[in-house]
Structure formats: C-alpha cells, structure tokens
Amino acid sequence: MPHPAQRFTRKRVAAATGAAALAATALTAGAIGFGAGPASAGENHSGTATPIKHVVVIFQENVSFDHYFATYPQAANTPGEAQQGTGTAAASFTAAKNTPKDINTLATAGLLAPNNPNAVQPARLSPMQAVTCDQDHGYTAEQKAYNGGAMDQFVQFTSRDSCGTNQYGRPGLTMDYYDGNTVTGIWNYAQNYAMSDNHFSTVFGPSTPGALNLVSGQTHGATEYTAAGQPVATPAAGSSTVRQPDANGVGTVINDPDPVYDDCSNNSHAKTNNLAGMTGRNIGDLLSAKGTSWGWFQGGFTPTTAATGTTPASCLSSHTNAAGASVVDYSPHHQPFQYYASTANPHHLAPASDAEIGHNGQANHQYDLTAFNKVVNTDNMPAVSFLKAGMYQDGHAAYSDPVDEQNFITNTVNQIQNSKNWENTAVVLAYDDSDGWYDHAVAKVKNSSNSADDAAWCQTAAASGIPMASGYADRCGPGPRQPLVVISPYAKKNYVDHTQTDQASILRFIEDNWHTGQIGDASADATAGPVNAMFNFDRQRTDKVLLNEQTGAVASITKTEDGNNSGHDDGGNNRGSNSGE
C-alpha cells in the first residue's frame, strides 16, 4: 500500500500542477483535418462535423498487425482445434470472395516461411496456444529490431521465448502469429466493416506512451515523483521513469511508470517504484471545455478498499484467464488520464449518480467499466467513451490472450449494436503497442530523436534532417504497425484502408468531429493521418453483424431492405459474407 501521506501529497501536487497546466496551456484552434473526406463531412450535423454522435474507442494491449493478420483472409481451418481454457471448438473462417486482395500482410509480402529474413521463421499459433510469453517491447529494443529498416533483428532484440507456467514459448516466439481460427471475431469485424493495414504506434515503446499518445499525442511533459508522491527535482541518471529531463526536471515517458494522481499506483508492483505526472492538455480537457460528454471506463477501477482520511484506495479485484491464472484487473499505467491533475480521479470515487456519468462530478470522467454498461443504451451515453478491459481480457501476452480478449470485444460491440445509440456510433478498435511481436512493415520516421535511448533507425533519421518536434527527445516514430478496425453504420464494408495513420489519428478524429481544437505543444495530432477513408458519411447502413461472444463466429446478420447488405459503393466490396459461419 502507498505511503499513508500519499493521499494528501497527491492532492496538493494535483492542485498546484493542474492550475499551472491550465494557466499555461491555451486551446489551439486547428483546422478540421478530414482531408479529402466526403462532402457531407462539412455539413451541419447538430454540433459534429460528421453524422457520428458517439465514438467508442476500445483500446487493447500489445498486438502487432502481423501477429493478428499475417495470413488474412486465409485461415488454416485445422480440424479438431479447440480454444485454450474452455475447450470450445475453434471457429472455422472462410472469407468473402470480394475481400480485397491488396492487403499488406506477411503472406502477400512473401515473408512467410521459408522466406523470412529473420533468424527464425514465422509460425502459426493455434487456439490452444492463446496464452504466450510476453515479448520485449522497450523503446530502444524495438528500434534495434528494425536494423535500419531491414526488419530482420526481431529474434535478437524482442523475442522472449520461455516464461511462466501454462504460457506457450519457443525459440523465436516473436515471429509467430494467429489466424482467423483464433482471432475470429476481429477477422469477422474486418470482413463486415473496415480495417487499416497501415496504422502504427505514434512512437516506439510500451503501453504508457501509447496510451498518452491516444489522449494527447504527447509523451513529453513528464515530471518524476517518489512513490510517496514527492516531486523529484533532478531525476537520477538512467531513471526509467522520466527520460531526458530538462533543467526543470521535465522530460519524456518511454517506459511504464504508474501515474502519480492514482491511489492504486504501485498496488500490484513494488511499493517503492517512482511515479510520473504529466503537464499540458489532453482530449478530456478539450472536450470538457466544449461541454462535450466523455469518459474513460476501465476494468477494476472500482476500489476493493475505499480511500479514507489516512489510507489511499486499493484496486485488487481479479479474474482468471484462459490459462487458469489469477490476474489483477486494474493496471494504473494503462490509464492515461490519471497522469494529468486536471482529469484524474485519484481516489477512484464512483459517480454520485448515473446521471453524472460522462459529465463533471466527483468521478471526474474516470469510471469502472460497469458504468459504461449503465449508460450505453440510454440518452446519457457519452459522446466520447474510451473502454479499457480488465487485464485478463485486454489482449496483453502473458496475462491475457486472444480468447479472453475476443470475449470482451464481441460482448462490448454486441451491446453497443443492440443499443438505441448504434445508429450514430463509431466503435474504434485499436492497440497501445505491439508487444515487440514481429511486423514486417516499416513507416518512414516522421519525428526523429537522437538520444542515448535511440538506435540507428531514429538517430539516422535525425542526422538526415527529419525534425524532432520542439526539440523533445525520445518521441521517435512512428513505431510498429498495429491493427485498427472501425465498426459503425457508417463504416465501409469489407474495406481495407491504406492511409498511413497512428494512435494520434484517433485523437485527431475526435478533435475534428467535436470542433475542440488541437492539443498544441508539438502534439502528434497536428500531423496525424486521417481515418476518414474507412467511413462513408453519405450513406448510413441499416445492417448489423452480431458475433458469438465465445468463438467470434457470425451469430446473426440483419440484412438491408434491398437484401444486399450494402454499406458503400467502392468497387463492389459491399456484398454479403459468410465469414466465420
């Protein structure tokens, strides 16, 4: 448990830092960044730039694009396979005939065995191998794996091949991938809605940088604190909490320090770990300034022990994953708004009433996942909702897995599709980092860095003249490629977008749709590519595809009135599919 005085220390730090941040940072009016989007994007949609009135971001953990889509849309369909944990028969997968052919997968790139340049060849993971070792996904390790863009050093720098009980491992595990017999649900969403094959981490590195980039496009602006919440004036050389600090001790986050404005930080870790706090604005600040409802909803956020006058809250609820391991639900370093004084709910207070959800109040827009369930089918569903699964269902290797993750995603999407709000909602399925899993695609560096934390990939970019935004080091990116899927009545059907995007592209869509302006201070939102190609805002689909929440197979399809299940008119990719059935 954190130091008894931590509650009061954090409160003082929050008040001082929050006031300074709000005074020092002005809203920056940005141009609406829909690029070459449809004409209707500029029409009057009663306060939004598009017909989308609700965005739900399901933000999962640690998956590279090739790890889930290496052979898409071809699955092995091996007879007799079953899911780890339940023994449920794995679903088969057959793609629609009109599935696009020009998808940048490992298979289409010709890099499956025996043609891969890495030291170990890629291999398929079965549904019985759902829980695996966690890979090395450090900021520097991932850059080294790139080997100057050759993409052939993953085994040497990111592969972790042996681990705990009931976790699958083998030499060169980082190279391995699942197919539509394990990640059936995500493949079926891609078949029936829209996906990207050119979406990347904003920067290299693990969960916290990815989460911060989602909500602010910024990993600079971090201050280090002791485990008791006291500011560290001069971070120690080599500190893992804040890197490259300036004369005021403000630097960049490249690792996973817990947030200072959270009683539950260090609950599940060593009690002496230093913490981090962020200055500047995030999307929550911008939405609140516009009077737009929003919230972050995370599994396990409700305390198991409530805060008192002398004792901080504790968050130690748990669930069992597919390997039978007990996993604590709440991870503080997966909760980006808890790093900011202005948007934190340090004591994990519940909303005073259901009517408060999404609005100002004692919970300060930070909630348990159960709060979303209360409002999803009501007029009080927030305009913007970020959903974070409990750790056993978030997809992170070692403690989670694709089977448990699929259960969460399909259950959540089914719930939204069956709600009164589905007709104007966009669900965005995205990930915080790649976990170090191999992916063959490489994006040209947009933001360079040449610190001691950077390998040749980023240092060479800096030497060649690629700018380092505002001189903030350790924000090199884009990093590895990740899945991105959009599920919406306005999503194109069986469509693959090739526009280069990153995590800050989701932030930029929210900013533009609700006219919030941009973050400023060299946030990645200013240069993030648009996600709009995955939508057709001129035509609302009336079909919806519900999936089996255990297997990910298609459970039901509601047809359109004309019977063609049509979502858009781009080259015939709008006909029905029997995928997963």
PDB file of N, CA, C and O in Angstrom, residues 66-105:
ATOM      1  N   ASP A  66       0.887  -7.924 -37.985  1.00  0.00           N
ATOM      2  CA  ASP A  66       1.188  -9.276 -38.474  1.00  0.00           C
ATOM      3  C   ASP A  66       0.858 -10.349 -37.438  1.00  0.00           C
ATOM      4  O   ASP A  66       0.567 -11.499 -37.799  1.00  0.00           O
ATOM      5  N   HIS A  67       0.904 -10.017 -36.159  1.00  0.00           N
ATOM      6  CA  HIS A  67       0.601 -11.005 -35.125  1.00  0.00           C
ATOM      7  C   HIS A  67      -0.845 -11.482 -35.236  1.00  0.00           C
ATOM      8  O   HIS A  67      -1.146 -12.642 -34.909  1.00  0.00           O
ATOM      9  N   TYR A  68      -1.746 -10.602 -35.702  1.00  0.00           N
ATOM     10  CA  TYR A  68      -3.157 -10.971 -35.856  1.00  0.00           C
ATOM     11  C   TYR A  68      -3.601 -11.134 -37.311  1.00  0.00           C
ATOM     12  O   TYR A  68      -4.596 -11.797 -37.572  1.00  0.00           O
ATOM     13  N   PHE A  69      -2.892 -10.532 -38.257  1.00  0.00           N
ATOM     14  CA  PHE A  69      -3.381 -10.503 -39.636  1.00  0.00           C
ATOM     15  C   PHE A  69      -2.358 -11.030 -40.648  1.00  0.00           C
ATOM     16  O   PHE A  69      -2.472 -10.749 -41.836  1.00  0.00           O
ATOM     17  N   ALA A  70      -1.384 -11.823 -40.223  1.00  0.00           N
ATOM     18  CA  ALA A  70      -0.299 -12.256 -41.108  1.00  0.00           C
ATOM     19  C   ALA A  70      -0.799 -12.958 -42.360  1.00  0.00           C
ATOM     20  O   ALA A  70      -0.226 -12.808 -43.439  1.00  0.00           O
ATOM     21  N   THR A  71      -1.864 -13.744 -42.237  1.00  0.00           N
ATOM     22  CA  THR A  71      -2.357 -14.505 -43.388  1.00  0.00           C
ATOM     23  C   THR A  71      -3.764 -14.099 -43.805  1.00  0.00           C
ATOM     24  O   THR A  71      -4.401 -14.787 -44.609  1.00  0.00           O
ATOM     25  N   TYR A  72      -4.291 -13.024 -43.259  1.00  0.00           N
ATOM     26  CA  TYR A  72      -5.649 -12.575 -43.584  1.00  0.00           C
ATOM     27  C   TYR A  72      -5.816 -12.426 -45.095  1.00  0.00           C
ATOM     28  O   TYR A  72      -4.951 -11.852 -45.753  1.00  0.00           O
ATOM     29  N   PRO A  73      -6.889 -12.942 -45.664  1.00  0.00           N
ATOM     30  CA  PRO A  73      -8.070 -13.548 -45.018  1.00  0.00           C
ATOM     31  C   PRO A  73      -8.076 -15.080 -45.054  1.00  0.00           C
ATOM     32  O   PRO A  73      -9.148 -15.688 -45.006  1.00  0.00           O
ATOM     33  N   GLN A  74      -6.910 -15.708 -45.144  1.00  0.00           N
ATOM     34  CA  GLN A  74      -6.828 -17.165 -45.233  1.00  0.00           C
ATOM     35  C   GLN A  74      -6.498 -17.770 -43.868  1.00  0.00           C
ATOM     36  O   GLN A  74      -5.463 -17.460 -43.283  1.00  0.00           O
ATOM     37  N   ALA A  75      -7.367 -18.625 -43.370  1.00  0.00           N
ATOM     38  CA  ALA A  75      -7.150 -19.327 -42.106  1.00  0.00           C
ATOM     39  C   ALA A  75      -6.872 -20.801 -42.373  1.00  0.00           C
ATOM     40  O   ALA A  75      -7.303 -21.356 -43.385  1.00  0.00           O
ATOM     41  N   ALA A  76      -6.167 -21.440 -41.466  1.00  0.00           N
ATOM     42  CA  ALA A  76      -5.776 -22.848 -41.663  1.00  0.00           C
ATOM     43  C   ALA A  76      -6.966 -23.787 -41.578  1.00  0.00           C
ATOM     44  O   ALA A  76      -7.004 -24.822 -42.255  1.00  0.00           O
ATOM     45  N   ASN A  77      -7.947 -23.460 -40.706  1.00  0.00           N
ATOM     46  CA  ASN A  77      -9.130 -24.321 -40.508  1.00  0.00           C
ATOM     47  C   ASN A  77      -8.726 -25.765 -40.229  1.00  0.00           C
ATOM     48  O   ASN A  77      -9.263 -26.721 -40.816  1.00  0.00           O
ATOM     49  N   THR A  78      -7.765 -25.932 -39.326  1.00  0.00           N
ATOM     50  CA  THR A  78      -7.269 -27.267 -38.957  1.00  0.00           C
ATOM     51  C   THR A  78      -8.341 -28.020 -38.176  1.00  0.00           C
ATOM     52  O   THR A  78      -8.840 -27.521 -37.166  1.00  0.00           O
ATOM     53  N   PRO A  79      -8.728 -29.211 -38.605  1.00  0.00           N
ATOM     54  CA  PRO A  79      -9.781 -29.963 -37.905  1.00  0.00           C
ATOM     55  C   PRO A  79      -9.407 -30.269 -36.460  1.00  0.00           C
ATOM     56  O   PRO A  79      -8.237 -30.531 -36.142  1.00  0.00           O
ATOM     57  N   GLY A  80     -10.400 -30.208 -35.578  1.00  0.00           N
ATOM     58  CA  GLY A  80     -10.230 -30.647 -34.205  1.00  0.00           C
ATOM     59  C   GLY A  80      -9.629 -29.638 -33.258  1.00  0.00           C
ATOM     60  O   GLY A  80      -9.422 -29.955 -32.082  1.00  0.00           O
ATOM     61  N   GLU A  81      -9.341 -28.450 -33.704  1.00  0.00           N
ATOM     62  CA  GLU A  81      -8.744 -27.463 -32.802  1.00  0.00           C
ATOM     63  C   GLU A  81      -9.782 -26.903 -31.826  1.00  0.00           C
ATOM     64  O   GLU A  81     -10.962 -26.764 -32.161  1.00  0.00           O
ATOM     65  N   ALA A  82      -9.322 -26.555 -30.629  1.00  0.00           N
ATOM     66  CA  ALA A  82     -10.195 -26.007 -29.592  1.00  0.00           C
ATOM     67  C   ALA A  82      -9.504 -24.838 -28.910  1.00  0.00           C
ATOM     68  O   ALA A  82      -8.270 -24.722 -28.944  1.00  0.00           O
ATOM     69  N   GLN A  83     -10.297 -23.994 -28.294  1.00  0.00           N
ATOM     70  CA  GLN A  83      -9.753 -22.824 -27.605  1.00  0.00           C
ATOM     71  C   GLN A  83      -9.142 -23.210 -26.260  1.00  0.00           C
ATOM     72  O   GLN A  83      -9.673 -24.053 -25.541  1.00  0.00           O
ATOM     73  N   GLN A  84      -8.030 -22.568 -25.929  1.00  0.00           N
ATOM     74  CA  GLN A  84      -7.417 -22.781 -24.626  1.00  0.00           C
ATOM     75  C   GLN A  84      -8.389 -22.332 -23.534  1.00  0.00           C
ATOM     76  O   GLN A  84      -9.097 -21.349 -23.676  1.00  0.00           O
ATOM     77  N   GLY A  85      -8.399 -23.060 -22.456  1.00  0.00           N
ATOM     78  CA  GLY A  85      -9.208 -22.679 -21.299  1.00  0.00           C
ATOM     79  C   GLY A  85     -10.539 -23.383 -21.246  1.00  0.00           C
ATOM     80  O   GLY A  85     -10.805 -24.156 -20.329  1.00  0.00           O
ATOM     81  N   THR A  86     -11.390 -23.181 -22.251  1.00  0.00           N
ATOM     82  CA  THR A  86     -12.731 -23.765 -22.235  1.00  0.00           C
ATOM     83  C   THR A  86     -12.825 -25.060 -23.019  1.00  0.00           C
ATOM     84  O   THR A  86     -13.749 -25.843 -22.809  1.00  0.00           O
ATOM     85  N   GLY A  87     -11.913 -25.273 -23.962  1.00  0.00           N
ATOM     86  CA  GLY A  87     -12.017 -26.427 -24.835  1.00  0.00           C
ATOM     87  C   GLY A  87     -13.087 -26.282 -25.898  1.00  0.00           C
ATOM     88  O   GLY A  87     -13.390 -27.232 -26.624  1.00  0.00           O
ATOM     89  N   THR A  88     -13.665 -25.078 -26.017  1.00  0.00           N
ATOM     90  CA  THR A  88     -14.670 -24.818 -27.049  1.00  0.00           C
ATOM     91  C   THR A  88     -14.057 -25.020 -28.434  1.00  0.00           C
ATOM     92  O   THR A  88     -12.936 -24.582 -28.689  1.00  0.00           O
ATOM     93  N   ALA A  89     -14.797 -25.660 -29.309  1.00  0.00           N
ATOM     94  CA  ALA A  89     -14.290 -25.890 -30.662  1.00  0.00           C
ATOM     95  C   ALA A  89     -13.997 -24.554 -31.338  1.00  0.00           C
ATOM     96  O   ALA A  89     -14.802 -23.621 -31.286  1.00  0.00           O
ATOM     97  N   ALA A  90     -12.830 -24.465 -31.946  1.00  0.00           N
ATOM     98  CA  ALA A  90     -12.458 -23.243 -32.654  1.00  0.00           C
ATOM     99  C   ALA A  90     -13.349 -23.052 -33.870  1.00  0.00           C
ATOM    100  O   ALA A  90     -13.721 -24.013 -34.543  1.00  0.00           O
ATOM    101  N   ALA A  91     -13.669 -21.796 -34.151  1.00  0.00           N
ATOM    102  CA  ALA A  91     -14.482 -21.495 -35.333  1.00  0.00           C
ATOM    103  C   ALA A  91     -13.641 -21.641 -36.591  1.00  0.00           C
ATOM    104  O   ALA A  91     -12.439 -21.366 -36.595  1.00  0.00           O
ATOM    105  N   SER A  92     -14.285 -22.061 -37.667  1.00  0.00           N
ATOM    106  CA  SER A  92     -13.625 -22.019 -38.965  1.00  0.00           C
ATOM    107  C   SER A  92     -13.840 -20.644 -39.567  1.00  0.00           C
ATOM    108  O   SER A  92     -14.683 -19.873 -39.106  1.00  0.00           O
ATOM    109  N   PHE A  93     -13.065 -20.321 -40.580  1.00  0.00           N
ATOM    110  CA  PHE A  93     -13.185 -18.999 -41.200  1.00  0.00           C
ATOM    111  C   PHE A  93     -13.044 -19.132 -42.709  1.00  0.00           C
ATOM    112  O   PHE A  93     -12.052 -19.680 -43.196  1.00  0.00           O
ATOM    113  N   THR A  94     -14.031 -18.621 -43.415  1.00  0.00           N
ATOM    114  CA  THR A  94     -13.980 -18.565 -44.869  1.00  0.00           C
ATOM    115  C   THR A  94     -14.269 -17.138 -45.284  1.00  0.00           C
ATOM    116  O   THR A  94     -15.331 -16.599 -44.955  1.00  0.00           O
ATOM    117  N   ALA A  95     -13.365 -16.524 -45.992  1.00  0.00           N
ATOM    118  CA  ALA A  95     -13.508 -15.123 -46.366  1.00  0.00           C
ATOM    119  C   ALA A  95     -14.493 -14.948 -47.509  1.00  0.00           C
ATOM    120  O   ALA A  95     -14.694 -15.852 -48.338  1.00  0.00           O
ATOM    121  N   ALA A  96     -15.093 -13.768 -47.553  1.00  0.00           N
ATOM    122  CA  ALA A  96     -15.945 -13.405 -48.687  1.00  0.00           C
ATOM    123  C   ALA A  96     -15.105 -13.348 -49.954  1.00  0.00           C
ATOM    124  O   ALA A  96     -13.934 -12.956 -49.927  1.00  0.00           O
ATOM    125  N   LYS A  97     -15.702 -13.737 -51.074  1.00  0.00           N
ATOM    126  CA  LYS A  97     -14.961 -13.760 -52.330  1.00  0.00           C
ATOM    127  C   LYS A  97     -14.489 -12.378 -52.756  1.00  0.00           C
ATOM    128  O   LYS A  97     -13.497 -12.247 -53.474  1.00  0.00           O
ATOM    129  N   ASN A  98     -15.201 -11.349 -52.329  1.00  0.00           N
ATOM    130  CA  ASN A  98     -14.837  -9.998 -52.740  1.00  0.00           C
ATOM    131  C   ASN A  98     -13.903  -9.306 -51.761  1.00  0.00           C
ATOM    132  O   ASN A  98     -13.739  -8.091 -51.808  1.00  0.00           O
ATOM    133  N   THR A  99     -13.294 -10.064 -50.853  1.00  0.00           N
ATOM    134  CA  THR A  99     -12.328  -9.470 -49.932  1.00  0.00           C
ATOM    135  C   THR A  99     -11.167  -8.860 -50.728  1.00  0.00           C
ATOM    136  O   THR A  99     -10.637  -9.506 -51.642  1.00  0.00           O
ATOM    137  N   PRO A 100     -10.771  -7.635 -50.400  1.00  0.00           N
ATOM    138  CA  PRO A 100      -9.671  -7.005 -51.154  1.00  0.00           C
ATOM    139  C   PRO A 100      -8.423  -7.880 -51.172  1.00  0.00           C
ATOM    140  O   PRO A 100      -8.114  -8.572 -50.201  1.00  0.00           O
ATOM    141  N   LYS A 101      -7.730  -7.836 -52.298  1.00  0.00           N
ATOM    142  CA  LYS A 101      -6.507  -8.634 -52.460  1.00  0.00           C
ATOM    143  C   LYS A 101      -5.247  -7.851 -52.093  1.00  0.00           C
ATOM    144  O   LYS A 101      -4.218  -8.449 -51.779  1.00  0.00           O
ATOM    145  N   ASP A 102      -5.319  -6.536 -52.160  1.00  0.00           N
ATOM    146  CA  ASP A 102      -4.110  -5.722 -51.959  1.00  0.00           C
ATOM    147  C   ASP A 102      -3.949  -5.326 -50.491  1.00  0.00           C
ATOM    148  O   ASP A 102      -3.934  -4.151 -50.134  1.00  0.00           O
ATOM    149  N   ILE A 103      -3.827  -6.319 -49.626  1.00  0.00           N
ATOM    150  CA  ILE A 103      -3.649  -6.089 -48.195  1.00  0.00           C
ATOM    151  C   ILE A 103      -2.203  -6.412 -47.849  1.00  0.00           C
ATOM    152  O   ILE A 103      -1.690  -7.478 -48.211  1.00  0.00           O
ATOM    153  N   ASN A 104      -1.547  -5.516 -47.141  1.00  0.00           N
ATOM    154  CA  ASN A 104      -0.127  -5.685 -46.853  1.00  0.00           C
ATOM    155  C   ASN A 104       0.078  -6.620 -45.662  1.00  0.00           C
ATOM    156  O   ASN A 104       0.383  -6.201 -44.555  1.00  0.00           O
ATOM    157  N   THR A 105      -0.117  -7.900 -45.914  1.00  0.00           N
ATOM    158  CA  THR A 105       0.087  -8.915 -44.883  1.00  0.00           C
ATOM    159  C   THR A 105       1.438  -9.593 -45.080  1.00  0.00           C
ATOM    160  O   THR A 105       2.105  -9.420 -46.109  1.00  0.00           O
TER     161      THR A 105
END
